[in-house]
């Protein structure tokens, strides 16, 4: 639905450029003369038909090879010649292989006519493939005398049929032959896609896996978010709504949609912010203990380090929602009624001034620190946009994510402490033997902050920096100093 | 004003590298030795002067061909040699043609000296060109022995003169010759621009049309937004402000700047969200009726489908403004006065507790659903940023825009229903025979939601999926199954 | 922490592809057959070790040249052969030079064995280099018979060791040889980076300076922001908090964290918005006075023009924080207590209706204009994202930044005037001889607006447009008209 196109020169709508009839074949024809070039497609399925439509609309002459040409003719635009596999292969220099990989072996019979030609493998895997060779590599094995280019598999038949208005217009292309890749890249551009050169054919497996992804890097962080949200929501529900109802008969169920949620979001946000900075600390501790950085982290730590950006974005999202919920509080009817009742009570009691200086200060500081924390988190989130991130060098990126991030964590902790104020030491707050939520929430972030500060102690930080510059504890230190990449490697892991 | 540069290595300021005097011409000189290469410019107008300034500042030797060299000399930097067209063409291998396209025919006299050289066509059209050949193609026809490269037309003379601090630094370049294109690409990079290879010279028309665009895809959606806004604003004004004044003499004109606007924005937002999902449904219905996806949609539906992202973004923008307006409500003086008066009244009436449980619940749910809907719309809007959209594959994009979008629509409808609550069936709300705004607003989104749900009925959805996988109702279905692009094509149109 | 990766095909984790043993050397081997190719590294320091790890993990055979092979062997993965400089250079065709530039002269002894090979210079400068030749050019001078490619210096040893999960994955590469550059580009892609072709080796100095930047374009705008913030905060503190305390004994120190800050942010925002549009006006005035655009602006004006985007973003950031602070106002305890006390007072006075029509209107207009101004500034800020800015042509960019920006400035001024209302002419507001803040704030923006409007006067704007189209006051005007780049150059400087 919502998509702002990157720079694209739009093809005039509905235009159907007639291909020139003069039809030259072979690798010597000029690269750009697409009108006079015939492109072949083997297969007459859905993708083949969509591809043919798009190629014809882009002004390219198309010949389709089908196992049953008579039957298939009606399925293609009338500009397309539908003939046998053999005949189609003979007419074209660039040939799309729109068959199931299971049928690649049948192409052996076309070995002769396909020799020296450019074959475009458009197939997809049905499931993620980590160890088997890719379909494209399989095709290259079956037809070693042809040049295989992998591409167009990330494009759906639907996108081919309906020029891509929105969504990703990138077409990932790889091949071991620069020339063949170039031809396909120009063809992709002519069709209105944005070709991306992915290098050698060994990237084909990754390209085939690409369309199967569904937010792989988000699943654990989102599960973690859901878990934390459920825990804190339940805790708040039991402590502030259910137990008061059961024990004292107070009916405050109206707090469920807004107030309880608004207590839960900041808890989740702060704990996740702690989870963002924890793995970096663990990594530093391991490096300190082993005295070297040239040892791999355990798998779980490695995966956790990879998840920091997602954890951070979810933390920011929770914080932003907490802000919106908080801003909505005075808008609610319940706030209005409470205020009116308080006014009534004040009048009845004849209390001219209800001002409580301590409460005022607590709230002003609480609000101010909260806005500051949200502002810092926004900066972190904005610099995580790919286009902005690519405009930062490592020094700038590390400054923002490490320094600013740490300040944001500190401010968020102070914000929570302001909320708590004296209540952490107030016995009545531990009703039903459950501590207030903010006490639970603060544990992890405070541990992270203290650990972080200990790593900044002079001796520890000196040792850590030496390790990160590539030194190891041992007699070869001085030798090491001579031959080493200058400066700037000390990008901290946190 | 506001622009964060993408990764750019800045040229040291004010530096003016002196070109080497040793001046080699011809295609055999090394690509990178720009200092020893002379670039020619034919024409001595504004663009020519700006181009010369920039080339000289980039360390390139420049020779300008003018019809009146004596007169023009003073207009160019002193490093530039100004001479006749003939002489300038002879000295350089790469020559910018900074003349009006109307004067291209005069270049015929230079045919001999320009043969084999690279000519850069920098001209623009004065109006959008859909059918005539591009200026660059015209130039190629006039001088068939030269190699024409289209480029630099998207850059203004101003941007040339004042290195581009902000704005788009991309220079679109196309040519039928790879070698010539490469030379101009390196030249563009040397001048501090980001060259974009647009393929063959047949793209020249699109490149010439590019600078003439002024948000072409936004005009209809914005007009639609303005129309809806005007309608709902007028309706709310008449119903809530004008008629109460005329009929009952109530002066509530103070509601015009905030309250009426805040009733209008959510109405516009929800109706436009309905308009985002309606065309996809119409497309599905057409496919279901015709039993095939291989038939073009009518023109209006096609245009509508292309507009969905813009409609969606305007819907999000309206929703965000509605949120800000709502949050501002308790900040206003009028809210304060009303509250004080209510407190006064309550005290006078001696009513200790003004709590109305139903109103409380209605408001809590209303607020909570509103925040949820805004959060979902934000996600949709953020993923529509080009750099983020390009990081999603079709499966992820379709998941967000189709699934999440549909959930957002549902939540927004619930949010509106909570606002309405029992009022839709309250006779007094139909004062002056005008139904409450939210009743009008809900019609379209509810129709869309119901239609959407009907398409998800088992039989319908099965048939639709078969059609989208490329099947048609007919005897060839089983044959079809064998030769077809595997999986993933069923990206829904909604 | 927070980073959403651009499109990347992830390398299966932890996989360590064994390099093939068959080892071919020389430039004729196929580009993609990395497994059978040996890459050399001279030097055994930190960067060298990290590079070796990454190359081995990418399936490339690595041979390292060290001055003390025996000592160094243990430092590298076991797949790596560690030998002498001479031996390593002989085995590989592509050789990374991971030495300090100070030691490049020692490579002269390897001149023979390195001749014809591709040397990758990965070194960094220790400080910004504006006049000396780059390390890579130095290397090319020392070894003129080898081909030097600059690259990988923007990558840290840390990023090499821990595949780049987040942050900038771009590797800037330049060389005078297309073929050598291509080889290194493919190598970079194989290692999981995104290679960016930066053109000729003369770009090496810029590439070496790149990692040393720390927000160079932001320092002056941020200092300017800090200065303005300090000034206005102090002014507000003295006028609204300190003097009332000293003179009248009023204790309103609780206003410091929120109210004073919330008065300061909009002041800073509006003044900075004025500073965004002032330099463009000064530039126009200079052009008008000199009658030509072909004269450089003074250095300070040029630098100021370059800073407009940063100033604008800081203005937007301040405005957004002002909005959040304002929205938080009714949430505070102090607001609650004041309201309760006001209710008490109203009841005591028996005043049934406290409504003040003028105050109501002032506030409604104030709020409405504020939201409008923020909405417009948001649009300006969003289009300043690199990926969105690149999707706009100059006409669209200029429309948004110049037209919309000017409307935003006007609306912001009106918003401030609404806040002031009659107070600017109210003597009591000038207590302690200090005018209200908003009077100070309005001076600059109003001057800018008036100047901007004067430039739009028919005669002035006509003259200005002629100058911007490249004309100069003089007898050659008519000649000029004939040869000039058509249309669209008049992109205004404002």
Tab-separated table of C-alpha atoms in Angstrom, chain B residues 52-375:
chain	number	residue	atom	x	y	z
B	52	UNK	CA	33.043	25.074	-17.540
B	53	UNK	CA	33.386	26.431	-13.988
B	54	UNK	CA	32.728	23.045	-12.496
B	55	UNK	CA	35.007	21.137	-14.863
B	56	UNK	CA	37.863	23.567	-14.231
B	57	UNK	CA	37.326	23.261	-10.482
B	58	UNK	CA	37.511	19.455	-10.874
B	59	UNK	CA	40.912	19.713	-12.531
B	60	UNK	CA	39.851	19.127	-16.129
B	61	UNK	CA	41.124	21.225	-19.049
B	62	UNK	CA	38.208	22.828	-20.894
B	63	UNK	CA	37.931	24.250	-24.398
B	64	UNK	CA	34.728	26.047	-25.362
B	65	UNK	CA	33.385	26.411	-28.882
B	66	UNK	CA	31.438	29.630	-29.394
B	67	UNK	CA	29.954	31.373	-32.417
B	68	UNK	CA	31.619	34.556	-31.297
B	69	UNK	CA	34.746	33.555	-29.355
B	70	UNK	CA	35.986	37.110	-28.761
B	71	UNK	CA	32.814	38.239	-27.142
B	72	UNK	CA	32.480	35.098	-25.001
B	73	UNK	CA	36.043	34.881	-23.651
B	74	UNK	CA	35.392	37.170	-20.703
B	75	UNK	CA	32.449	35.070	-19.549
B	76	UNK	CA	34.534	31.988	-18.756
B	77	UNK	CA	37.181	31.249	-16.124
B	78	UNK	CA	40.612	32.269	-17.382
B	79	UNK	CA	41.804	28.646	-17.490
B	80	UNK	CA	39.300	27.971	-20.287
B	81	UNK	CA	40.228	28.365	-23.922
B	82	UNK	CA	37.387	29.891	-25.920
B	83	UNK	CA	37.568	29.328	-29.649
B	84	UNK	CA	35.400	28.400	-32.636
B	85	UNK	CA	33.121	25.351	-32.774
B	86	UNK	CA	35.441	23.741	-35.334
B	87	UNK	CA	38.600	24.323	-33.306
B	88	UNK	CA	37.065	23.201	-29.995
B	89	UNK	CA	35.692	19.993	-31.544
B	90	UNK	CA	39.109	19.180	-32.935
B	91	UNK	CA	40.872	19.533	-29.587
B	92	UNK	CA	38.686	17.290	-27.418
B	93	UNK	CA	37.493	13.706	-27.405
B	94	UNK	CA	34.518	14.214	-25.076
B	95	UNK	CA	32.327	17.154	-26.114
B	96	UNK	CA	29.308	18.543	-24.280
B	97	UNK	CA	26.640	19.868	-26.657
B	98	UNK	CA	25.192	22.842	-24.747
B	99	UNK	CA	23.043	24.159	-27.599
B	100	UNK	CA	19.302	24.350	-28.052
B	101	UNK	CA	18.065	21.192	-29.809
B	102	UNK	CA	16.657	23.509	-32.498
B	103	UNK	CA	20.235	24.278	-33.529
B	104	UNK	CA	21.452	20.672	-33.707
B	105	UNK	CA	21.105	20.777	-37.505
B	106	UNK	CA	23.909	23.370	-37.627
B	107	UNK	CA	26.264	20.686	-36.280
B	108	UNK	CA	26.158	18.889	-39.628
B	109	UNK	CA	29.042	21.097	-40.765
B	110	UNK	CA	31.158	19.608	-37.955
B	111	UNK	CA	30.311	16.032	-38.966
B	112	UNK	CA	33.870	15.232	-39.978
B	113	UNK	CA	35.641	16.557	-36.925
B	114	UNK	CA	33.058	15.070	-34.538
B	115	UNK	CA	33.203	11.586	-36.079
B	116	UNK	CA	34.253	8.932	-33.542
B	117	UNK	CA	33.958	11.337	-30.646
B	118	UNK	CA	31.777	11.154	-27.547
B	119	UNK	CA	29.014	13.773	-27.577
B	120	UNK	CA	27.162	14.463	-24.325
B	121	UNK	CA	23.620	15.714	-24.903
B	122	UNK	CA	22.636	17.843	-21.895
B	123	UNK	CA	19.437	19.331	-23.304
B	124	UNK	CA	16.021	19.302	-21.696
B	125	UNK	CA	12.548	19.251	-23.134
B	126	UNK	CA	10.303	22.203	-22.456
B	127	UNK	CA	7.303	19.929	-21.976
B	128	UNK	CA	6.652	16.253	-21.401
B	129	UNK	CA	7.389	14.223	-24.514
B	130	UNK	CA	5.554	10.941	-24.990
B	131	UNK	CA	5.793	10.277	-28.708
B	132	UNK	CA	8.524	12.299	-30.421
B	133	UNK	CA	12.124	10.998	-30.408
B	134	UNK	CA	14.309	12.417	-27.658
B	135	UNK	CA	16.797	15.238	-28.277
B	136	UNK	CA	19.644	12.773	-27.801
B	137	UNK	CA	18.250	10.402	-30.404
B	138	UNK	CA	17.807	13.391	-32.728
B	139	UNK	CA	21.473	14.267	-32.209
B	140	UNK	CA	22.472	10.678	-32.937
B	141	UNK	CA	20.523	10.854	-36.199
B	142	UNK	CA	22.187	14.125	-37.212
B	143	UNK	CA	25.685	12.833	-36.393
B	144	UNK	CA	25.551	9.058	-36.917
B	145	UNK	CA	29.343	8.705	-36.808
B	146	UNK	CA	29.629	10.105	-33.294
B	147	UNK	CA	28.698	8.323	-30.064
B	148	UNK	CA	25.927	10.097	-28.177
B	149	UNK	CA	25.638	9.933	-24.372
B	150	UNK	CA	22.619	11.459	-22.649
B	151	UNK	CA	23.320	12.975	-19.246
B	152	UNK	CA	23.575	15.952	-16.889
B	153	UNK	CA	20.187	17.335	-17.952
B	154	UNK	CA	18.726	16.597	-14.493
B	155	UNK	CA	21.395	18.888	-13.049
B	156	UNK	CA	20.725	22.618	-13.030
B	157	UNK	CA	23.272	25.273	-13.917
B	158	UNK	CA	22.930	26.362	-10.318
B	159	UNK	CA	23.917	22.938	-8.985
B	160	UNK	CA	26.935	22.939	-11.302
B	161	UNK	CA	28.053	26.338	-10.082
B	162	UNK	CA	27.570	25.645	-6.371
B	163	UNK	CA	28.658	22.070	-5.821
B	164	UNK	CA	25.503	20.217	-4.717
B	165	UNK	CA	25.357	20.492	-0.931
B	166	UNK	CA	21.912	19.055	-0.728
B	167	UNK	CA	19.205	17.687	-2.950
B	168	UNK	CA	19.590	14.962	-5.475
B	169	UNK	CA	23.195	14.472	-6.593
B	170	UNK	CA	22.277	11.720	-9.025
B	171	UNK	CA	23.083	12.218	-12.705
B	172	UNK	CA	21.141	9.880	-14.995
B	173	UNK	CA	23.274	8.667	-17.896
B	174	UNK	CA	22.456	6.463	-20.871
B	175	UNK	CA	24.114	5.511	-24.124
B	176	UNK	CA	24.296	2.638	-26.570
B	177	UNK	CA	28.080	2.523	-26.164
B	178	UNK	CA	29.422	1.046	-22.947
B	179	UNK	CA	32.819	2.639	-23.360
B	180	UNK	CA	31.504	6.150	-23.964
B	181	UNK	CA	29.070	5.783	-21.071
B	182	UNK	CA	31.923	4.709	-18.804
B	183	UNK	CA	33.965	7.796	-19.703
B	184	UNK	CA	31.064	10.111	-18.888
B	185	UNK	CA	30.300	8.183	-15.672
B	186	UNK	CA	33.863	8.735	-14.438
B	187	UNK	CA	33.657	12.391	-15.449
B	188	UNK	CA	30.409	12.787	-13.490
B	189	UNK	CA	31.959	11.182	-10.417
B	190	UNK	CA	34.993	13.455	-10.691
B	191	UNK	CA	32.638	16.440	-10.706
B	192	UNK	CA	31.092	15.252	-7.426
B	193	UNK	CA	27.855	13.806	-8.758
B	194	UNK	CA	26.537	10.262	-8.345
B	195	UNK	CA	26.175	8.782	-11.822
B	196	UNK	CA	23.294	6.353	-12.412
B	197	UNK	CA	23.544	4.053	-15.406
B	198	UNK	CA	20.120	4.087	-17.069
B	199	UNK	CA	21.000	1.680	-19.866
B	200	UNK	CA	20.513	2.300	-23.573
B	201	UNK	CA	19.976	5.545	-25.475
B	202	UNK	CA	16.312	4.619	-25.832
B	203	UNK	CA	15.968	5.735	-22.184
B	204	UNK	CA	16.897	9.283	-23.216
B	205	UNK	CA	13.272	10.376	-23.600
B	206	UNK	CA	12.504	9.272	-20.058
B	207	UNK	CA	15.627	11.035	-18.789
B	208	UNK	CA	14.609	14.213	-20.609
B	209	UNK	CA	11.149	14.008	-19.104
B	210	UNK	CA	12.508	13.407	-15.586
B	211	UNK	CA	13.199	17.031	-14.554
B	212	UNK	CA	9.743	18.130	-15.716
B	213	UNK	CA	7.882	16.011	-13.213
B	214	UNK	CA	6.261	17.758	-10.271
B	215	UNK	CA	4.919	14.977	-8.080
B	216	UNK	CA	2.918	13.376	-10.925
B	217	UNK	CA	1.771	10.466	-8.790
B	218	UNK	CA	0.565	12.760	-6.028
B	219	UNK	CA	-1.814	15.085	-7.865
B	220	UNK	CA	-4.922	12.869	-7.895
B	221	UNK	CA	-4.483	11.588	-4.318
B	222	UNK	CA	-3.931	15.137	-3.046
B	223	UNK	CA	-6.979	16.422	-4.938
B	224	UNK	CA	-8.952	13.523	-3.496
B	225	UNK	CA	-7.701	14.440	-0.015
B	226	UNK	CA	-8.629	18.098	-0.497
B	227	UNK	CA	-12.089	17.123	-1.732
B	228	UNK	CA	-12.754	14.832	1.219
B	229	UNK	CA	-11.384	17.373	3.683
B	230	UNK	CA	-13.566	20.160	2.287
B	231	UNK	CA	-16.650	17.966	2.314
B	232	UNK	CA	-16.249	16.744	5.886
B	233	UNK	CA	-15.148	20.135	7.198
B	234	UNK	CA	-18.203	21.788	5.663
B	235	UNK	CA	-20.469	19.012	6.929
B	236	UNK	CA	-19.113	19.280	10.461
B	237	UNK	CA	-19.253	23.070	10.325
B	238	UNK	CA	-22.893	23.092	9.217
B	239	UNK	CA	-23.992	20.365	11.598
B	240	UNK	CA	-22.091	21.301	14.771
B	241	UNK	CA	-21.524	25.035	14.467
B	242	UNK	CA	-23.741	26.789	11.940
B	243	UNK	CA	-27.101	25.101	12.558
B	244	UNK	CA	-26.833	25.298	16.383
B	245	UNK	CA	-26.137	29.030	15.924
B	246	UNK	CA	-28.953	29.633	13.443
B	247	UNK	CA	-31.538	27.478	15.159
B	248	UNK	CA	-30.659	27.795	18.841
B	249	UNK	CA	-28.428	30.868	18.890
B	250	UNK	CA	-25.510	28.890	20.401
B	251	UNK	CA	-22.210	30.617	19.608
B	252	UNK	CA	-19.627	27.850	19.325
B	253	UNK	CA	-17.589	29.323	16.482
B	254	UNK	CA	-14.500	28.861	18.635
B	255	UNK	CA	-14.706	25.196	17.624
B	256	UNK	CA	-13.633	26.005	14.062
B	257	UNK	CA	-9.820	25.980	14.410
B	258	UNK	CA	-9.411	22.872	16.537
B	259	UNK	CA	-12.483	20.775	17.260
B	260	UNK	CA	-13.999	20.828	13.780
B	261	UNK	CA	-10.600	20.151	12.223
B	262	UNK	CA	-10.078	17.309	14.666
B	263	UNK	CA	-13.405	15.778	13.623
B	264	UNK	CA	-12.492	16.153	9.961
B	265	UNK	CA	-9.013	14.567	9.943
B	266	UNK	CA	-10.054	11.116	11.229
B	267	UNK	CA	-12.961	11.077	8.788
B	268	UNK	CA	-10.661	11.799	5.855
B	269	UNK	CA	-8.127	9.288	7.147
B	270	UNK	CA	-10.562	6.406	7.458
B	271	UNK	CA	-12.274	7.015	4.110
B	272	UNK	CA	-8.882	7.198	2.377
B	273	UNK	CA	-7.800	3.985	4.079
B	274	UNK	CA	-10.906	2.430	2.572
B	275	UNK	CA	-9.932	3.856	-0.821
B	276	UNK	CA	-6.531	2.168	-0.461
B	277	UNK	CA	-8.031	-1.295	-0.214
B	278	UNK	CA	-11.021	-0.875	-2.527
B	279	UNK	CA	-9.199	-1.111	-5.893
B	280	UNK	CA	-7.506	-4.370	-4.912
B	281	UNK	CA	-10.930	-5.828	-4.137
B	282	UNK	CA	-12.342	-4.622	-7.443
B	283	UNK	CA	-9.375	-6.212	-9.206
B	284	UNK	CA	-10.015	-9.504	-7.407
B	285	UNK	CA	-13.684	-9.379	-8.346
B	286	UNK	CA	-12.812	-8.842	-11.998
B	287	UNK	CA	-10.373	-11.760	-11.912
B	288	UNK	CA	-13.003	-13.960	-10.287
B	289	UNK	CA	-15.629	-13.024	-12.857
B	290	UNK	CA	-13.389	-13.479	-15.896
B	291	UNK	CA	-11.706	-16.574	-14.448
B	292	UNK	CA	-8.238	-15.421	-15.515
B	293	UNK	CA	-5.595	-12.936	-14.525
B	294	UNK	CA	-4.350	-12.481	-18.060
B	295	UNK	CA	-6.690	-9.640	-18.917
B	296	UNK	CA	-5.800	-6.049	-18.377
B	297	UNK	CA	-7.743	-4.053	-15.822
B	298	UNK	CA	-9.659	-1.042	-17.114
B	299	UNK	CA	-7.529	2.124	-17.205
B	300	UNK	CA	-9.143	3.789	-14.208
B	301	UNK	CA	-8.628	0.715	-12.035
B	302	UNK	CA	-5.005	0.460	-13.123
B	303	UNK	CA	-4.401	4.116	-12.251
B	304	UNK	CA	-6.179	3.627	-8.946
B	305	UNK	CA	-4.010	0.607	-8.084
B	306	UNK	CA	-0.946	2.762	-8.761
B	307	UNK	CA	-2.187	5.399	-6.349
B	308	UNK	CA	-2.551	3.193	-3.294
B	309	UNK	CA	0.733	4.135	-1.672
B	310	UNK	CA	-0.002	7.857	-1.953
B	311	UNK	CA	-3.551	7.401	-0.670
B	312	UNK	CA	-2.162	5.364	2.220
B	313	UNK	CA	0.449	7.954	3.137
B	314	UNK	CA	-2.131	10.745	3.086
B	315	UNK	CA	-4.369	8.587	5.269
B	316	UNK	CA	-1.487	8.117	7.716
B	317	UNK	CA	-0.680	11.840	7.652
B	318	UNK	CA	-4.316	12.683	8.480
B	319	UNK	CA	-4.384	10.106	11.255
B	320	UNK	CA	-1.169	11.494	12.758
B	321	UNK	CA	-2.567	15.033	12.704
B	322	UNK	CA	-5.779	13.738	14.312
B	323	UNK	CA	-3.653	12.240	17.089
B	324	UNK	CA	-1.768	15.492	17.678
B	325	UNK	CA	-4.986	17.518	17.641
B	326	UNK	CA	-6.609	15.107	20.104
B	327	UNK	CA	-3.607	15.291	22.411
B	328	UNK	CA	-3.845	19.093	22.338
B	329	UNK	CA	-7.487	19.107	23.425
B	330	UNK	CA	-6.903	19.178	27.214
B	331	UNK	CA	-4.300	21.931	26.738
B	332	UNK	CA	-6.815	24.473	25.464
B	333	UNK	CA	-8.374	27.258	27.528
B	334	UNK	CA	-11.854	26.093	26.511
B	335	UNK	CA	-11.213	22.668	28.053
B	336	UNK	CA	-9.997	24.374	31.216
B	337	UNK	CA	-13.029	26.643	31.466
B	338	UNK	CA	-15.427	23.781	30.848
B	339	UNK	CA	-13.755	21.741	33.546
B	340	UNK	CA	-13.870	24.599	36.056
B	341	UNK	CA	-17.529	25.214	35.258
B	342	UNK	CA	-18.265	21.510	35.640
B	343	UNK	CA	-16.528	21.517	39.025
B	344	UNK	CA	-18.584	24.532	40.050
B	345	UNK	CA	-21.769	22.808	38.957
B	346	UNK	CA	-20.890	19.596	40.756
B	347	UNK	CA	-20.215	21.452	43.951
B	348	UNK	CA	-23.468	23.403	43.652
B	349	UNK	CA	-25.382	20.173	43.062
B	350	UNK	CA	-23.561	18.538	45.975
B	351	UNK	CA	-22.782	15.485	43.830
B	352	UNK	CA	-19.833	13.821	45.490
B	353	UNK	CA	-19.070	11.345	42.687
B	354	UNK	CA	-19.639	12.117	39.019
B	355	UNK	CA	-18.200	8.804	37.787
B	356	UNK	CA	-20.085	7.211	34.852
B	357	UNK	CA	-18.714	3.700	34.367
B	358	UNK	CA	-19.967	3.300	30.789
B	359	UNK	CA	-18.439	6.579	29.638
B	360	UNK	CA	-15.148	5.627	31.276
B	361	UNK	CA	-15.023	2.288	29.482
B	362	UNK	CA	-16.024	3.790	26.138
B	363	UNK	CA	-13.214	6.343	26.374
B	364	UNK	CA	-10.536	3.908	27.574
B	365	UNK	CA	-11.276	1.526	24.713
B	366	UNK	CA	-11.546	4.416	22.242
B	367	UNK	CA	-8.112	5.766	23.227
B	368	UNK	CA	-6.466	2.358	23.301
B	369	UNK	CA	-7.749	1.327	19.869
B	370	UNK	CA	-6.786	4.692	18.429
B	371	UNK	CA	-3.193	4.346	19.591
B	372	UNK	CA	-3.051	0.814	18.235
B	373	UNK	CA	-4.367	1.924	14.824
B	374	UNK	CA	-1.857	4.773	14.674
B	375	UNK	CA	0.979	2.438	15.632
